[in-house]
C-alpha positions as a LaTeX table, in Angstrom:
\begin{tabular}{lrrr}
\hline
Residue & $x$ (\AA) & $y$ (\AA) & $z$ (\AA) \\
\hline
Met1 & $-5.64$ & 10.03 & $-9.40$ \\
Gly2 & $-8.96$ & 8.39 & $-8.62$ \\
Trp3 & $-9.16$ & 9.10 & $-4.91$ \\
Ile4 & $-10.99$ & 12.13 & $-3.54$ \\
Val5 & $-8.46$ & 14.39 & $-1.80$ \\
Gly6 & $-9.79$ & 16.51 & 1.01 \\
Pro7 & $-9.39$ & 16.96 & 4.77 \\
Phe8 & $-9.88$ & 14.01 & 7.10 \\
Lys9 & $-13.46$ & 14.20 & 8.30 \\
Arg10 & $-14.87$ & 13.35 & 11.69 \\
Leu11 & $-17.06$ & 10.27 & 11.98 \\
Glu12 & $-20.28$ & 12.32 & 12.22 \\
Asp13 & $-19.49$ & 14.01 & 8.92 \\
Tyr14 & $-20.13$ & 10.67 & 7.19 \\
Arg15 & $-23.78$ & 10.52 & 8.28 \\
Glu16 & $-25.06$ & 10.90 & 4.72 \\
Glu17 & $-22.65$ & 8.29 & 3.34 \\
Val18 & $-23.50$ & 5.60 & 5.88 \\
Trp19 & $-27.24$ & 6.09 & 5.38 \\
His20 & $-26.68$ & 5.70 & 1.64 \\
Cys21 & $-25.33$ & 2.16 & 1.99 \\
Ile22 & $-28.02$ & $-0.03$ & 0.39 \\
Arg23 & $-26.37$ & $-3.36$ & 1.27 \\
Cys24 & $-25.86$ & $-4.20$ & $-2.40$ \\
Asn25 & $-22.85$ & $-6.47$ & $-1.62$ \\
Trp26 & $-20.62$ & $-5.04$ & $-4.37$ \\
Cys27 & $-18.10$ & $-4.30$ & $-1.62$ \\
Lys28 & $-17.55$ & $-8.06$ & $-1.25$ \\
Ile29 & $-17.20$ & $-9.24$ & $-4.84$ \\
Gly30 & $-15.48$ & $-8.34$ & $-8.08$ \\
Phe31 & $-17.25$ & $-5.76$ & $-10.19$ \\
Gly32 & $-19.52$ & $-7.27$ & $-12.85$ \\
Trp33 & $-17.71$ & $-7.96$ & $-16.10$ \\
Asn34 & $-14.37$ & $-8.23$ & $-14.29$ \\
Val35 & $-15.31$ & $-11.55$ & $-12.69$ \\
Lys36 & $-13.92$ & $-14.50$ & $-14.63$ \\
Ser37 & $-14.64$ & $-17.42$ & $-12.30$ \\
Gln38 & $-16.41$ & $-18.35$ & $-9.08$ \\
Lys39 & $-13.05$ & $-19.29$ & $-7.52$ \\
Tyr40 & $-11.72$ & $-15.75$ & $-7.76$ \\
His41 & $-14.84$ & $-13.61$ & $-7.56$ \\
Trp42 & $-14.39$ & $-12.33$ & $-4.00$ \\
Asn43 & $-12.60$ & $-9.02$ & $-3.41$ \\
Cys44 & $-12.78$ & $-8.37$ & 0.36 \\
Pro45 & $-10.22$ & $-10.40$ & 2.35 \\
Ser46 & $-11.75$ & $-9.96$ & 5.81 \\
Phe47 & $-15.29$ & $-10.88$ & 4.73 \\
Thr48 & $-14.06$ & $-13.76$ & 2.57 \\
Lys49 & $-12.17$ & $-15.26$ & 5.52 \\
Tyr50 & $-14.65$ & $-14.63$ & 8.33 \\
Arg51 & $-17.92$ & $-14.82$ & 6.29 \\
Tyr52 & $-19.75$ & $-12.57$ & 8.74 \\
Asp53 & $-21.30$ & $-9.36$ & 7.44 \\
Ala54 & $-19.79$ & $-7.17$ & 10.14 \\
Tyr55 & $-16.38$ & $-7.89$ & 8.59 \\
Ser56 & $-17.43$ & $-6.43$ & 5.24 \\
Ala57 & $-17.50$ & $-2.78$ & 4.24 \\
Gln58 & $-21.29$ & $-2.65$ & 4.37 \\
Gly59 & $-21.19$ & $-4.17$ & 7.84 \\
Arg60 & $-18.71$ & $-1.57$ & 9.04 \\
Met61 & $-20.77$ & 1.19 & 7.38 \\
His62 & $-23.76$ & 0.09 & 9.43 \\
Ile63 & $-21.68$ & $-0.06$ & 12.60 \\
Ala64 & $-20.67$ & 3.54 & 11.86 \\
Leu65 & $-24.32$ & 4.45 & 11.31 \\
Ala66 & $-25.34$ & 2.89 & 14.64 \\
Leu67 & $-22.56$ & 4.74 & 16.49 \\
Ile68 & $-23.35$ & 8.07 & 14.81 \\
Glu69 & $-27.09$ & 7.79 & 15.54 \\
Gly70 & $-26.65$ & 6.51 & 19.09 \\
Met71 & $-28.14$ & 3.10 & 18.30 \\
Met72 & $-25.14$ & 1.44 & 19.90 \\
Asp73 & $-22.23$ & 2.33 & 22.15 \\
Trp74 & $-18.52$ & 1.62 & 21.75 \\
Lys75 & $-18.72$ & $-0.67$ & 24.79 \\
Asp76 & $-21.63$ & $-2.77$ & 23.52 \\
Ser77 & $-19.42$ & $-5.45$ & 21.97 \\
Glu78 & $-15.99$ & $-6.71$ & 22.93 \\
Lys79 & $-15.49$ & $-7.61$ & 19.24 \\
Leu80 & $-16.08$ & $-4.06$ & 17.99 \\
Leu81 & $-12.45$ & $-2.96$ & 17.93 \\
Glu82 & $-11.37$ & $-6.19$ & 16.23 \\
Ile83 & $-14.02$ & $-5.76$ & 13.52 \\
Ile84 & $-12.98$ & $-2.16$ & 12.84 \\
Tyr85 & $-9.28$ & $-3.03$ & 12.59 \\
Ala86 & $-9.42$ & $-6.44$ & 10.85 \\
Cys87 & $-9.42$ & $-4.67$ & 7.49 \\
Asp88 & $-6.50$ & $-4.07$ & 5.11 \\
Thr89 & $-8.07$ & $-0.78$ & 3.94 \\
Cys90 & $-7.11$ & $-2.08$ & 0.50 \\
Gly91 & $-9.86$ & $-0.08$ & $-1.21$ \\
Ala92 & $-11.42$ & $-2.98$ & $-3.15$ \\
Cys93 & $-14.77$ & $-2.12$ & $-1.58$ \\
Ala94 & $-14.39$ & 1.60 & $-2.27$ \\
Ile95 & $-13.45$ & 1.25 & $-5.94$ \\
Asn96 & $-16.77$ & $-0.55$ & $-6.53$ \\
Cys97 & $-18.88$ & 1.54 & $-4.16$ \\
Met98 & $-17.73$ & 4.80 & $-5.73$ \\
Arg99 & $-18.92$ & 3.49 & $-9.10$ \\
Ile100 & $-22.40$ & 2.77 & $-7.79$ \\
Met101 & $-23.13$ & 5.03 & $-4.81$ \\
Glu102 & $-20.22$ & 7.51 & $-4.85$ \\
Asn103 & $-19.46$ & 6.42 & $-1.29$ \\
Asn104 & $-16.01$ & 5.63 & 0.10 \\
Pro105 & $-16.26$ & 2.97 & 2.85 \\
Val106 & $-12.50$ & 3.10 & 3.51 \\
Glu107 & $-12.75$ & 6.72 & 4.62 \\
Val108 & $-15.54$ & 5.73 & 7.02 \\
Ile109 & $-13.49$ & 2.82 & 8.40 \\
Glu110 & $-10.49$ & 5.09 & 8.98 \\
Ala111 & $-12.79$ & 7.65 & 10.65 \\
Leu112 & $-14.00$ & 4.88 & 12.97 \\
Arg113 & $-10.39$ & 4.11 & 13.86 \\
Ala114 & $-9.54$ & 7.76 & 14.46 \\
Arg115 & $-12.55$ & 8.07 & 16.78 \\
Ala116 & $-11.50$ & 4.92 & 18.66 \\
Val117 & $-8.08$ & 6.49 & 19.24 \\
Glu118 & $-9.68$ & 9.77 & 20.36 \\
Leu119 & $-11.74$ & 7.87 & 22.93 \\
Gly120 & $-8.72$ & 5.96 & 24.18 \\
Ile121 & $-10.21$ & 2.66 & 23.06 \\
Gly122 & $-7.96$ & 2.15 & 20.06 \\
Pro123 & $-5.76$ & 1.35 & 18.39 \\
Met124 & $-4.92$ & $-2.35$ & 18.77 \\
Pro125 & $-1.93$ & $-3.10$ & 21.06 \\
Ala126 & 0.29 & $-3.94$ & 18.06 \\
His127 & $-0.56$ & $-0.57$ & 16.51 \\
Lys128 & 0.30 & 1.29 & 19.70 \\
Arg129 & 3.83 & $-0.03$ & 19.25 \\
Phe130 & 3.96 & 1.79 & 15.89 \\
Gly131 & 3.53 & 5.07 & 17.74 \\
Glu132 & 5.90 & 4.17 & 20.56 \\
Asn133 & 8.62 & 3.17 & 18.10 \\
Val134 & 8.16 & 6.25 & 15.92 \\
Lys135 & 8.50 & 8.53 & 18.94 \\
Lys136 & 11.77 & 6.86 & 19.96 \\
Thr137 & 13.43 & 5.95 & 16.64 \\
His138 & 11.37 & 7.65 & 13.89 \\
Asn139 & 10.50 & 4.28 & 12.31 \\
Val140 & 7.73 & 1.78 & 13.03 \\
Tyr141 & 10.12 & $-1.12$ & 13.60 \\
Gly142 & 11.97 & 0.46 & 16.50 \\
Glu143 & 15.30 & 0.06 & 14.73 \\
Pro144 & 18.12 & 2.55 & 15.40 \\
His145 & 17.61 & 5.73 & 13.40 \\
Thr146 & 21.33 & 5.76 & 12.67 \\
Asp147 & 20.92 & 2.51 & 10.72 \\
Arg148 & 18.41 & 3.94 & 8.25 \\
Met149 & 20.99 & 4.26 & 5.48 \\
Lys150 & 23.24 & 1.28 & 6.25 \\
Trp151 & 21.91 & $-0.51$ & 3.15 \\
Ile152 & 23.46 & 1.92 & 0.62 \\
Pro153 & 25.54 & $-0.05$ & $-1.93$ \\
Glu154 & 29.05 & 1.05 & $-2.85$ \\
Asp155 & 28.20 & 0.95 & $-6.56$ \\
Ala156 & 25.19 & 3.28 & $-6.33$ \\
Lys157 & 25.85 & 5.83 & $-3.63$ \\
Pro158 & 23.58 & 8.91 & $-3.52$ \\
Ser159 & 24.85 & 12.43 & $-4.06$ \\
Ala160 & 25.10 & 14.89 & $-1.20$ \\
Lys161 & 22.83 & 17.27 & $-3.11$ \\
Ala162 & 20.48 & 16.74 & $-6.05$ \\
Asp163 & 17.13 & 17.90 & $-7.43$ \\
Thr164 & 15.81 & 14.32 & $-7.20$ \\
Ala165 & 15.50 & 12.56 & $-3.84$ \\
Leu166 & 14.69 & 8.94 & $-3.09$ \\
Phe167 & 12.25 & 8.72 & $-0.19$ \\
Leu168 & 13.17 & 5.37 & 1.23 \\
Gly169 & 10.52 & 4.38 & 3.78 \\
Cys170 & 10.87 & 2.15 & 6.85 \\
Thr171 & 10.40 & $-1.25$ & 5.23 \\
Pro172 & 13.07 & $-0.88$ & 2.50 \\
Ala173 & 15.47 & 0.69 & 5.01 \\
Tyr174 & 15.18 & $-1.97$ & 7.69 \\
Arg175 & 13.43 & $-5.07$ & 6.34 \\
Lys176 & 13.70 & $-5.20$ & 2.53 \\
Thr177 & 17.12 & $-3.70$ & 1.98 \\
Asp178 & 17.54 & $-5.81$ & $-1.16$ \\
Ile179 & 14.79 & $-3.73$ & $-2.78$ \\
Ala180 & 16.38 & $-0.51$ & $-1.53$ \\
Arg181 & 19.71 & $-1.48$ & $-3.11$ \\
Ala182 & 18.03 & $-2.51$ & $-6.36$ \\
Thr183 & 16.24 & 0.84 & $-6.54$ \\
Ala184 & 19.49 & 2.75 & $-6.03$ \\
Arg185 & 21.19 & 0.73 & $-8.77$ \\
Val186 & 18.30 & 1.34 & $-11.16$ \\
Leu187 & 18.58 & 5.09 & $-10.57$ \\
Lys188 & 22.34 & 4.97 & $-11.07$ \\
Ala189 & 22.09 & 2.90 & $-14.26$ \\
Ser190 & 19.42 & 5.27 & $-15.59$ \\
Gly191 & 21.74 & 8.23 & $-15.18$ \\
Ile192 & 19.59 & 9.84 & $-12.49$ \\
Glu193 & 21.54 & 11.76 & $-9.87$ \\
Tyr194 & 19.70 & 11.38 & $-6.59$ \\
Met195 & 20.04 & 12.16 & $-2.92$ \\
Ile196 & 18.47 & 10.77 & 0.25 \\
Leu197 & 16.96 & 12.98 & 2.95 \\
Pro198 & 19.62 & 13.37 & 5.66 \\
Asp199 & 17.03 & 12.94 & 8.42 \\
Glu200 & 14.15 & 11.01 & 6.85 \\
Trp201 & 11.40 & 9.91 & 9.25 \\
Cys202 & 8.59 & 7.38 & 8.71 \\
Cys203 & 6.11 & 8.74 & 6.16 \\
Gly204 & 3.31 & 8.26 & 8.71 \\
Ser205 & 1.15 & 5.86 & 6.71 \\
Pro206 & 1.00 & 3.10 & 9.38 \\
Leu207 & $-0.16$ & 5.68 & 11.93 \\
Ile208 & $-2.74$ & 7.24 & 9.60 \\
Arg209 & $-4.15$ & 3.85 & 8.64 \\
Thr210 & $-4.63$ & 2.96 & 12.32 \\
Gly211 & $-6.18$ & 6.26 & 13.40 \\
Gln212 & $-3.16$ & 7.85 & 15.11 \\
Leu213 & $-3.44$ & 11.16 & 13.29 \\
Asp214 & $-1.88$ & 13.53 & 15.82 \\
Leu215 & 1.45 & 11.73 & 15.82 \\
Ala216 & 1.28 & 11.34 & 12.03 \\
Lys217 & 1.02 & 15.13 & 11.71 \\
Glu218 & 4.38 & 15.48 & 13.45 \\
Leu219 & 6.01 & 13.16 & 10.92 \\
Val220 & 4.42 & 15.01 & 8.01 \\
Lys221 & 5.61 & 18.36 & 9.34 \\
His222 & 9.17 & 17.09 & 9.81 \\
Asn223 & 9.51 & 15.47 & 6.38 \\
Val224 & 7.92 & 18.40 & 4.55 \\
Glu225 & 10.20 & 20.92 & 6.23 \\
Ile226 & 13.31 & 18.96 & 5.26 \\
Ile227 & 12.19 & 18.50 & 1.65 \\
Lys228 & 11.45 & 22.22 & 1.29 \\
Ser229 & 14.72 & 23.26 & 2.92 \\
Leu230 & 16.72 & 21.15 & 0.46 \\
Gly231 & 15.00 & 22.59 & $-2.60$ \\
Ile232 & 14.08 & 19.14 & $-3.89$ \\
Lys233 & 12.08 & 19.18 & $-7.11$ \\
Arg234 & 11.25 & 15.49 & $-7.50$ \\
Leu235 & 10.62 & 12.68 & $-4.99$ \\
Ile236 & 11.01 & 9.07 & $-6.09$ \\
Phe237 & 9.46 & 6.21 & $-4.10$ \\
Asn238 & 9.93 & 2.45 & $-4.16$ \\
Cys239 & 7.29 & 1.91 & $-1.47$ \\
Ala240 & 3.70 & 2.10 & $-2.69$ \\
Gly241 & 2.49 & 2.99 & 0.80 \\
Cys242 & 4.84 & 5.96 & 1.12 \\
Tyr243 & 3.88 & 7.10 & $-2.38$ \\
Arg244 & 0.17 & 7.00 & $-1.58$ \\
Cys245 & 0.77 & 8.73 & 1.75 \\
Phe246 & 2.61 & 11.67 & 0.19 \\
Ser247 & 0.14 & 11.91 & $-2.70$ \\
Ile248 & $-3.15$ & 11.65 & $-0.81$ \\
Asp249 & $-2.61$ & 11.91 & 2.94 \\
Tyr250 & $-0.01$ & 14.67 & 3.18 \\
Pro251 & $-2.27$ & 17.33 & 1.60 \\
Lys252 & $-4.98$ & 16.36 & 4.10 \\
Leu253 & $-2.59$ & 16.90 & 7.02 \\
Gly254 & $-1.17$ & 20.22 & 5.88 \\
Gly255 & 1.78 & 18.68 & 4.09 \\
Asp256 & 1.45 & 20.37 & 0.72 \\
Leu257 & 4.56 & 20.00 & $-1.42$ \\
Asp258 & 5.27 & 21.70 & $-4.71$ \\
Val259 & 7.37 & 18.78 & $-5.95$ \\
Glu260 & 6.88 & 16.02 & $-8.51$ \\
Leu261 & 6.01 & 12.66 & $-6.95$ \\
Met262 & 6.82 & 9.45 & $-8.85$ \\
His263 & 7.16 & 5.76 & $-8.16$ \\
Ile264 & 10.34 & 4.18 & $-9.50$ \\
Val265 & 8.34 & 2.14 & $-12.03$ \\
Glu266 & 6.80 & 5.32 & $-13.45$ \\
Leu267 & 10.24 & 6.85 & $-13.84$ \\
Val268 & 11.70 & 3.76 & $-15.54$ \\
Ala269 & 8.71 & 3.32 & $-17.87$ \\
Asp270 & 8.90 & 6.99 & $-18.84$ \\
Leu271 & 12.62 & 6.75 & $-19.61$ \\
Tyr272 & 12.04 & 3.62 & $-21.68$ \\
Glu273 & 9.20 & 5.15 & $-23.70$ \\
Lys274 & 11.39 & 8.21 & $-24.41$ \\
Gly275 & 14.17 & 5.94 & $-25.67$ \\
Lys276 & 16.61 & 6.90 & $-22.95$ \\
Ile277 & 17.05 & 3.38 & $-21.57$ \\
Lys278 & 16.67 & $-0.18$ & $-22.81$ \\
Phe279 & 16.85 & $-3.66$ & $-21.32$ \\
Lys280 & 19.06 & $-6.66$ & $-21.97$ \\
Glu281 & 17.38 & $-9.89$ & $-23.01$ \\
Val282 & 16.85 & $-12.43$ & $-20.22$ \\
Pro283 & 16.35 & $-16.22$ & $-20.22$ \\
Pro284 & 12.71 & $-17.25$ & $-20.90$ \\
Glu285 & 10.53 & $-16.70$ & $-17.86$ \\
Val286 & 6.76 & $-16.56$ & $-17.26$ \\
Val287 & 5.73 & $-13.94$ & $-14.71$ \\
Thr288 & 2.52 & $-12.53$ & $-13.28$ \\
Tyr289 & 2.15 & $-9.09$ & $-11.75$ \\
His290 & 0.51 & $-8.17$ & $-8.43$ \\
Asp291 & $-0.88$ & $-4.61$ & $-8.29$ \\
Pro292 & $-0.13$ & $-3.01$ & $-4.89$ \\
Cys293 & $-3.34$ & $-1.50$ & $-3.53$ \\
His294 & $-1.75$ & 1.82 & $-2.59$ \\
Met295 & $-0.31$ & 2.32 & $-6.04$ \\
Gly296 & $-3.12$ & 0.78 & $-8.05$ \\
Arg297 & $-6.56$ & 1.51 & $-6.65$ \\
Tyr298 & $-5.46$ & 4.63 & $-4.79$ \\
Leu299 & $-3.23$ & 6.25 & $-7.42$ \\
Gly300 & $-4.27$ & 4.53 & $-10.65$ \\
Val301 & $-0.75$ & 3.35 & $-11.57$ \\
Tyr302 & $-1.34$ & 0.20 & $-13.63$ \\
Asp303 & 0.41 & 0.60 & $-16.98$ \\
Pro304 & 4.04 & 1.50 & $-16.10$ \\
Pro305 & 5.00 & $-1.84$ & $-14.51$ \\
Arg306 & 3.38 & $-3.70$ & $-17.39$ \\
Thr307 & 5.19 & $-1.48$ & $-19.90$ \\
Ile308 & 8.50 & $-2.47$ & $-18.30$ \\
Leu309 & 7.77 & $-6.21$ & $-18.11$ \\
Asn310 & 6.48 & $-6.35$ & $-21.69$ \\
Ala311 & 9.59 & $-4.52$ & $-22.89$ \\
Ile312 & 11.99 & $-7.17$ & $-21.58$ \\
Lys313 & 12.72 & $-9.84$ & $-24.17$ \\
Gly314 & 12.45 & $-13.27$ & $-22.59$ \\
Ile315 & 9.71 & $-12.34$ & $-20.13$ \\
Lys316 & 6.13 & $-13.40$ & $-20.77$ \\
Leu317 & 3.55 & $-11.61$ & $-18.63$ \\
Ile318 & 0.34 & $-13.47$ & $-17.80$ \\
Glu319 & $-2.31$ & $-11.65$ & $-15.78$ \\
Met320 & $-4.05$ & $-13.08$ & $-12.73$ \\
Glu321 & $-7.85$ & $-13.13$ & $-12.90$ \\
Arg322 & $-8.10$ & $-10.32$ & $-10.37$ \\
Asn323 & $-5.88$ & $-7.53$ & $-11.60$ \\
Lys324 & $-5.61$ & $-3.75$ & $-11.75$ \\
Asp325 & $-8.46$ & $-2.10$ & $-9.80$ \\
Gln326 & $-9.96$ & $-5.51$ & $-9.01$ \\
Ala327 & $-6.71$ & $-6.99$ & $-7.68$ \\
Trp328 & $-6.77$ & $-9.07$ & $-4.49$ \\
Cys329 & $-4.78$ & $-7.48$ & $-1.65$ \\
Cys330 & $-1.47$ & $-8.97$ & $-0.42$ \\
Gly331 & $-2.84$ & $-8.82$ & 3.13 \\
Ala332 & $-0.17$ & $-6.65$ & 4.75 \\
Gly333 & $-1.76$ & $-3.20$ & 4.87 \\
Gly334 & $-4.03$ & $-1.27$ & 7.20 \\
Gly335 & $-2.18$ & $-2.56$ & 10.27 \\
Val336 & $-3.47$ & $-6.09$ & 9.62 \\
Arg337 & $-0.09$ & $-7.81$ & 9.45 \\
Ala338 & 0.87 & $-6.43$ & 12.86 \\
Ala339 & $-2.42$ & $-7.08$ & 14.68 \\
Phe340 & $-3.92$ & $-10.00$ & 12.74 \\
Pro341 & $-1.06$ & $-12.10$ & 11.31 \\
Asp342 & $-3.35$ & $-15.06$ & 10.65 \\
Leu343 & $-5.63$ & $-12.96$ & 8.44 \\
Ser344 & $-2.60$ & $-11.37$ & 6.79 \\
Leu345 & $-0.95$ & $-14.70$ & 5.93 \\
Trp346 & $-4.24$ & $-16.25$ & 4.79 \\
Thr347 & $-4.83$ & $-13.31$ & 2.43 \\
Ala348 & $-1.33$ & $-13.58$ & 0.98 \\
Lys349 & $-1.76$ & $-17.30$ & 0.41 \\
Gln350 & $-4.93$ & $-16.67$ & $-1.58$ \\
Arg351 & $-2.94$ & $-14.36$ & $-3.84$ \\
Val352 & $-0.08$ & $-16.83$ & $-4.25$ \\
Asn353 & $-2.53$ & $-19.56$ & $-5.24$ \\
Glu354 & $-4.03$ & $-17.23$ & $-7.83$ \\
Ala355 & $-0.53$ & $-16.55$ & $-9.18$ \\
Ile356 & 0.18 & $-20.30$ & $-9.37$ \\
Asp357 & $-3.00$ & $-20.84$ & $-11.36$ \\
Thr358 & $-1.67$ & $-18.58$ & $-14.13$ \\
Gly359 & 1.19 & $-20.99$ & $-14.78$ \\
Ala360 & 3.77 & $-18.33$ & $-13.92$ \\
Thr361 & 6.93 & $-19.24$ & $-12.05$ \\
Thr362 & 7.64 & $-15.72$ & $-10.77$ \\
Leu363 & 5.33 & $-13.37$ & $-8.91$ \\
Val364 & 6.34 & $-9.73$ & $-9.48$ \\
Ser365 & 5.24 & $-6.58$ & $-7.68$ \\
Ser366 & 6.46 & $-3.07$ & $-6.89$ \\
Cys367 & 6.00 & $-2.62$ & $-3.15$ \\
Pro368 & 8.35 & $-3.80$ & $-0.38$ \\
Phe369 & 5.44 & $-4.42$ & 2.01 \\
Cys370 & 3.72 & $-6.61$ & $-0.59$ \\
Ala371 & 7.06 & $-8.34$ & $-1.11$ \\
Ser372 & 7.41 & $-9.10$ & 2.58 \\
Asn373 & 3.94 & $-10.62$ & 2.88 \\
Leu374 & 3.92 & $-12.56$ & $-0.38$ \\
Glu375 & 7.37 & $-14.00$ & 0.33 \\
Trp376 & 6.12 & $-15.06$ & 3.76 \\
Ala377 & 3.20 & $-16.90$ & 2.14 \\
Ile378 & 5.39 & $-18.57$ & $-0.50$ \\
Lys379 & 7.78 & $-19.83$ & 2.16 \\
Asp380 & 4.98 & $-21.02$ & 4.45 \\
Met381 & 3.27 & $-22.85$ & 1.58 \\
Gly382 & 6.48 & $-24.44$ & 0.32 \\
Val383 & 5.44 & $-23.91$ & $-3.30$ \\
Asn384 & 7.53 & $-23.62$ & $-6.44$ \\
Met385 & 7.05 & $-19.88$ & $-6.90$ \\
Lys386 & 9.64 & $-17.11$ & $-6.83$ \\
Phe387 & 8.96 & $-13.52$ & $-5.83$ \\
Gln388 & 10.79 & $-10.52$ & $-7.25$ \\
Asp389 & 10.28 & $-6.81$ & $-6.95$ \\
Ile390 & 10.35 & $-5.25$ & $-10.38$ \\
Thr391 & 13.49 & $-3.29$ & $-9.47$ \\
Gln392 & 15.26 & $-6.57$ & $-8.75$ \\
Ile393 & 14.48 & $-7.78$ & $-12.26$ \\
Ile394 & 15.76 & $-4.68$ & $-14.03$ \\
Glu395 & 18.72 & $-3.65$ & $-11.85$ \\
Lys396 & 21.14 & $-5.87$ & $-13.82$ \\
Ile397 & 19.64 & $-5.54$ & $-17.29$ \\
Ile398 & 18.97 & $-1.80$ & $-17.60$ \\
Leu399 & 21.14 & 0.08 & $-20.09$ \\
Arg400 & 21.30 & 3.74 & $-21.07$ \\
Ser401 & 20.59 & 4.24 & $-24.74$ \\
\hline
\end{tabular}
């Protein structure tokens, strides 16, 4: 895990970090030898779209500095809240900055958001609805809590009790149920007995990303208590955001769990490498893989999905220019899709164009939120590109050895 795990710090605690920003611009572009062309050398979606320094990590670091040192006030600019929140918190800036200055601009940006909420200035109106919905229905979409498990397929029903639990997440449960069903079928075909939390609530990631920490703590407390009471030993995720939240954010909010945390692709790759499963051959297909930010840059999970794709006869994997820790974001995270849909769609379209340039006909990923945004872009562009979550590829071709 490449991300520093520690308590959430107050804005003033980042005084040293913000003064250490030397405006080197590595937060805006791909890191050195990773850059393969001018077309795909940018790495920060908000700066690349708006081309104004305030919308870059170094710009936001200097806004934080000015607020910490009293050089400016929160009311000095009507654009201040927009600038702070028009960021996917994808970590592309941080992965480069930590190599050079050992600074983490994303932590500073999230501290700015938390302070805005404390002052009653933030979050954005769309983000306030996250909190309102979670209070009423325990999910960010405001869907009935009783519908959270309506997606369960007849051919892959969970057990009432098991050592392994699938933590579903709001998006697979209510918006990308096809991915939820595929995940359940992959677990079933792999011979993994699993259960689902009887009263699962939102993991809290959308609230944490938008600075609503107090409400997020309630979700963490609830989910942790249920997991401990059930004696679960392993949690499986199909949502990269939930996985990152449990791995990095829960310990910061008092949600320590003595359980194994795994993404479904890590589980499947591990079973394949141990010879416990294999895959049927598929018709020839050229694919490219999009690394979800939460699973890639934040948790360092790059090899398992590639292990799976390369193991399937008939599939040819071609990498996009920006991949692994230099991957371009899908545009959905950090509350951007909810509050800034134009920025979100624009970012996703940039990624789809990069996928098209590889010559692939299928864009693959392993995050339902990435799926939602990239599918939106593909449909809006009207291009000849198909999207599939990796579980959707393997659900019908996985075999137990």
